[in-house]
Coordinates of C-alpha atoms and ligand atoms in Angstrom, one line a residue:
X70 CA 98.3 109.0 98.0
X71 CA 99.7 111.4 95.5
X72 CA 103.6 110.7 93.7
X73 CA 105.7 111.5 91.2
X74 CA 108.2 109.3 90.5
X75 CA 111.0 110.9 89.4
X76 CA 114.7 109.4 87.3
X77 CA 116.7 109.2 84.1
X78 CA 115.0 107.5 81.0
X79 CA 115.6 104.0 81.6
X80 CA 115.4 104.0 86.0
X81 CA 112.5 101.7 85.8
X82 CA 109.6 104.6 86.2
X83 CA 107.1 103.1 84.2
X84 CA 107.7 99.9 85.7
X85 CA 107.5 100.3 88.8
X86 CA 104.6 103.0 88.2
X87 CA 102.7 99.9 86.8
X88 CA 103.5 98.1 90.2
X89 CA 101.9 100.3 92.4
X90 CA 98.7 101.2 90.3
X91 CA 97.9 97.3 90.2
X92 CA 99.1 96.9 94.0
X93 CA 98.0 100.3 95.5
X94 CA 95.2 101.5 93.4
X95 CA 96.8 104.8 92.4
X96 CA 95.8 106.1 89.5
X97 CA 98.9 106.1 86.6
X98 CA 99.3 109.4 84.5
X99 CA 102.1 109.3 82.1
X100 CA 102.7 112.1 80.0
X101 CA 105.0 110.2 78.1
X102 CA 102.2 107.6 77.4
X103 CA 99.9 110.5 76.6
X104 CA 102.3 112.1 74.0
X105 CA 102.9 108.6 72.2
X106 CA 99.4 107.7 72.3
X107 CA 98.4 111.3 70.7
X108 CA 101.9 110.7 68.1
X109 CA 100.2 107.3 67.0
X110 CA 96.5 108.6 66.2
X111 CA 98.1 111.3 64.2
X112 CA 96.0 114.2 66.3
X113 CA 97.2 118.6 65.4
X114 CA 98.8 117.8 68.6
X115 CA 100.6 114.5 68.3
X116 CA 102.0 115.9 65.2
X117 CA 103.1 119.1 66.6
X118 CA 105.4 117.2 69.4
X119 CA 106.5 113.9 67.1
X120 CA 109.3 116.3 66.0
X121 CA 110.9 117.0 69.7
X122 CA 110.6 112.9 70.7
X123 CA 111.9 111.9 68.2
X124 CA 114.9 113.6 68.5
X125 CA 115.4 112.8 72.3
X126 CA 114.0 116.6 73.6
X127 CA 111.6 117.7 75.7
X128 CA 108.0 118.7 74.3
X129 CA 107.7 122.3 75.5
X130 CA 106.7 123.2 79.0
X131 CA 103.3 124.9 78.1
X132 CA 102.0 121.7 75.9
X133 CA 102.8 118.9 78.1
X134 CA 101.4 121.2 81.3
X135 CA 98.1 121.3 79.7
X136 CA 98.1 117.1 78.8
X137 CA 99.3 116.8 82.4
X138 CA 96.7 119.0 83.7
X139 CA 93.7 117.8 81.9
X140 CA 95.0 114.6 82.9
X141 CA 95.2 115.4 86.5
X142 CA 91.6 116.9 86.2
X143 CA 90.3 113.9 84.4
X144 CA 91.8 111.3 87.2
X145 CA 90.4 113.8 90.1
X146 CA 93.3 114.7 92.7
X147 CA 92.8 111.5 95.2
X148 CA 95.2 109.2 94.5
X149 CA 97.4 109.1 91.6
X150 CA 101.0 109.0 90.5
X151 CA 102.5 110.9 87.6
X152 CA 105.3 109.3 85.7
X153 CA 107.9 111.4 84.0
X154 CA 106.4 114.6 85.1
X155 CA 107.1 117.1 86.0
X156 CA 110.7 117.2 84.3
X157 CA 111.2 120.5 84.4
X158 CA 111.6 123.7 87.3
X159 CA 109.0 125.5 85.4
X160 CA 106.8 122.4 85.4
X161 CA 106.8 121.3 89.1
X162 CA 106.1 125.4 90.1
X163 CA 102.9 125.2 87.8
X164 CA 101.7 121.8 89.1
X165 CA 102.3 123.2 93.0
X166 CA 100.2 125.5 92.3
X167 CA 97.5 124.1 90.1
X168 CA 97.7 121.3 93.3
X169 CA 98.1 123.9 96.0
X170 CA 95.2 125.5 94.8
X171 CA 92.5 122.2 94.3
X172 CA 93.9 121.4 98.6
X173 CA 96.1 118.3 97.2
X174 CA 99.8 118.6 97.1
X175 CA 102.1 115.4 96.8
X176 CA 102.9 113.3 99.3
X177 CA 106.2 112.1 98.2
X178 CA 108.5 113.1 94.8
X179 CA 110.0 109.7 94.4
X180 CA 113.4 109.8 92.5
X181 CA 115.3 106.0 91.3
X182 CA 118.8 106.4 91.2
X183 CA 120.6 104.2 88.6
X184 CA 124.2 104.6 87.0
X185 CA 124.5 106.0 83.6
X186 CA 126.3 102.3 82.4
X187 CA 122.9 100.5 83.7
X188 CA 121.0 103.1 81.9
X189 CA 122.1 102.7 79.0
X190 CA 122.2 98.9 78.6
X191 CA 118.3 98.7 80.5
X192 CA 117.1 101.6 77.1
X193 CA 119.2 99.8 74.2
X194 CA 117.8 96.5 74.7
X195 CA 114.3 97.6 75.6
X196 CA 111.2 96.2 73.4
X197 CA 107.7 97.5 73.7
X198 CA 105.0 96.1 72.4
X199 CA 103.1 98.0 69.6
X200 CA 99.4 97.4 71.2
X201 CA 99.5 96.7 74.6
X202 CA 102.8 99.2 75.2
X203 CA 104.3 96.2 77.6
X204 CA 107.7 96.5 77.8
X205 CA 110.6 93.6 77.1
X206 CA 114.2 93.4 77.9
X207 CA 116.2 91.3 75.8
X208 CA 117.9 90.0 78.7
X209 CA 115.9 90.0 81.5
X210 CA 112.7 89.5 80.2
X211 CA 112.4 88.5 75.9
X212 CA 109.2 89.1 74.9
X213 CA 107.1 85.7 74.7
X214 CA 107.6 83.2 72.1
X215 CA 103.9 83.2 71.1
X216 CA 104.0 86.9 70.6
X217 CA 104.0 88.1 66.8
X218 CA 107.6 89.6 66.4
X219 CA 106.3 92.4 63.8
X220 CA 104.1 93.4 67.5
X221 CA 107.3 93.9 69.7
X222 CA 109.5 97.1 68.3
X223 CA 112.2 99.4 69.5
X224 CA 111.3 103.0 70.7
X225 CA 112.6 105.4 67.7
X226 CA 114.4 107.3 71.3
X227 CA 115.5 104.3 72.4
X228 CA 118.3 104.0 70.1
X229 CA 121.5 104.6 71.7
X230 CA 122.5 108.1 69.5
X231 CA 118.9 109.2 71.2
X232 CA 119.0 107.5 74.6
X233 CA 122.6 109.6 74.7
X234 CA 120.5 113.2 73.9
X235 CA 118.1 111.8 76.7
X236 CA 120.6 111.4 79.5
X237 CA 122.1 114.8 78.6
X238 CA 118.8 116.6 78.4
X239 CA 118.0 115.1 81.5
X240 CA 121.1 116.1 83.7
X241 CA 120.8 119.6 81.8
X242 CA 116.9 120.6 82.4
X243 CA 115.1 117.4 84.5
X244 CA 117.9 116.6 87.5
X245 CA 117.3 120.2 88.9
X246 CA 113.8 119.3 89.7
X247 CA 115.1 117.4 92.2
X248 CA 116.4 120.2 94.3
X249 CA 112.9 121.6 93.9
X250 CA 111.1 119.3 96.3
X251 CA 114.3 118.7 98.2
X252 CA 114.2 122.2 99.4
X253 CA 110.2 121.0 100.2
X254 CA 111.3 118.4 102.1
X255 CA 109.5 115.9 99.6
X256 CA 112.1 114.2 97.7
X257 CA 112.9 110.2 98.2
X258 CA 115.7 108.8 97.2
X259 CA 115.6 105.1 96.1
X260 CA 118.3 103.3 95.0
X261 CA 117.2 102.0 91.5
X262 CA 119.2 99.2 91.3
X263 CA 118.1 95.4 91.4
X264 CA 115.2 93.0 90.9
X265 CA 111.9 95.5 90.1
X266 CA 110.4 93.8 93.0
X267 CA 113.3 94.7 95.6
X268 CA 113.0 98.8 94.0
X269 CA 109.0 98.4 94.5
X270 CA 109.9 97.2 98.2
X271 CA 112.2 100.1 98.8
X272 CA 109.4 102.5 97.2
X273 CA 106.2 101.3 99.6
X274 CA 108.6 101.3 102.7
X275 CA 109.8 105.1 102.1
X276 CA 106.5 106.6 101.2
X277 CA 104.5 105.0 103.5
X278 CA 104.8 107.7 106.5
X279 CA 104.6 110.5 103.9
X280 CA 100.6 110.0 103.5
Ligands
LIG299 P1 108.9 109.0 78.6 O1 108.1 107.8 78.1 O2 108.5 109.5 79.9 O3 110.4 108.7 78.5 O4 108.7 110.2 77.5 C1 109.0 110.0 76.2 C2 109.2 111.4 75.5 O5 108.0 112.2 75.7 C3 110.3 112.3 76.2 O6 111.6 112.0 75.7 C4 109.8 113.7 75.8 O7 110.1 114.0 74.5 C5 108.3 113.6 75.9 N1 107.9 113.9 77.3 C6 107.3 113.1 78.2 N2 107.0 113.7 79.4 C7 107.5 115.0 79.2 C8 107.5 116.1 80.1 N3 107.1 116.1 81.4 N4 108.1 117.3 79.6 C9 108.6 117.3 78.3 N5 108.6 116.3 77.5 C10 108.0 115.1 77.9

């Protein structure tokens, strides 16, 4: 099965992408991962994009589209789901093609829904940590006691000046990629809301006559 899963920073993609790698055997490609992980080693590219995340912005089109790409090619075009791509129109018309043309289209574009309140509160007291890139909430889930506090850190975009730039970028250039694979009768609408285990529920029921 092929997916994107689709929402605002903070809906519970990565989450719930996590979820149905370990339950469903899909294959996770995150280009959000991907850029960090390339931020982190210090590579031409990592410090070419550190500029544009760090500031809450999109990396531009033609840079991620080749990570997302060789990424693709690298997983092969069985079963996988991509996690906050595409994010933009121009994005999702080069990966229909690049899929179109390898005879593998998605099955489903998967989109949470949350309200911008819960958005907000789920980013600003999110903790990741450093080496494993697990992710805490204060809250809901505080990062074990027997893990090394200098290990568990708050994304530099993460901080609510950024996570406000993220939620506008999003409704500005990301939200209209949903009318994208409306108008290809793939979208899914899930309401975001709740116990992670109640949104995975929601997700396997939808998709499950779209393969
Ligand atoms: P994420 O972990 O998916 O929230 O991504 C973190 C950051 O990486 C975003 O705020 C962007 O700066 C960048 N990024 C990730 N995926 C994309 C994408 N598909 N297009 C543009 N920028 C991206």
């Amino acid at each position: 099965m092929r997916l994107a899963l689709f929402g605002p920073p903070g809906a519970g993609k990565g989450t719930q992408a996590k979820l149905l790698v370990e339950r469903q055997g899909l294959t996770h490609i995150s280009t959000g991962d991907i850029i960090r992980h390339a931020i982190r080693a210090e590579t031409p590219l990592g410090q070419e994009v550190k500029k544009f995340v760090d500031a809450g912005q999109l990396v531009p089109d033609e840079v991620v589209w080749k990570l997302a790409k060789q990424a693709i090619a690298n997983e092969g075009h069985d079963d996988f789901i991509l996690d906050g791509y595409p994010r933009t129109v121009p994005q999702a018309e080069w990966m229909e093609a690049y899929l179109d043309e390898q005879d593998a289209s998605l099955h489903a574009f998967v989109s949470l829904v949350v309200p911008d309140e819960q958005l907000v509160d789920r980013l600003s007291k999110r903790r990741v940590h450093v080496e494993t890139g697990e992710t805490y909430h204060l809250d809901f889930k505080p990062p074990p006691a027997d893990i090394d506090d200098a290990m568990i850190k708050q994304r530099s975009d993460d901080k609510p000046e950024k996570v406000r730039e993220r939620l506008a970028v999003y409704k500005e250039e990301t939200q209209p990629v949903e009318t994208f694979y409306r108008e290809r009768g793939l979208l899914v609408e899930i309401d975001g809301v709740g116990d992670f285990e109640q949104v995975y529920e929601r997700i396997v029921e939808a998709v499950q006559d779209q393969a």
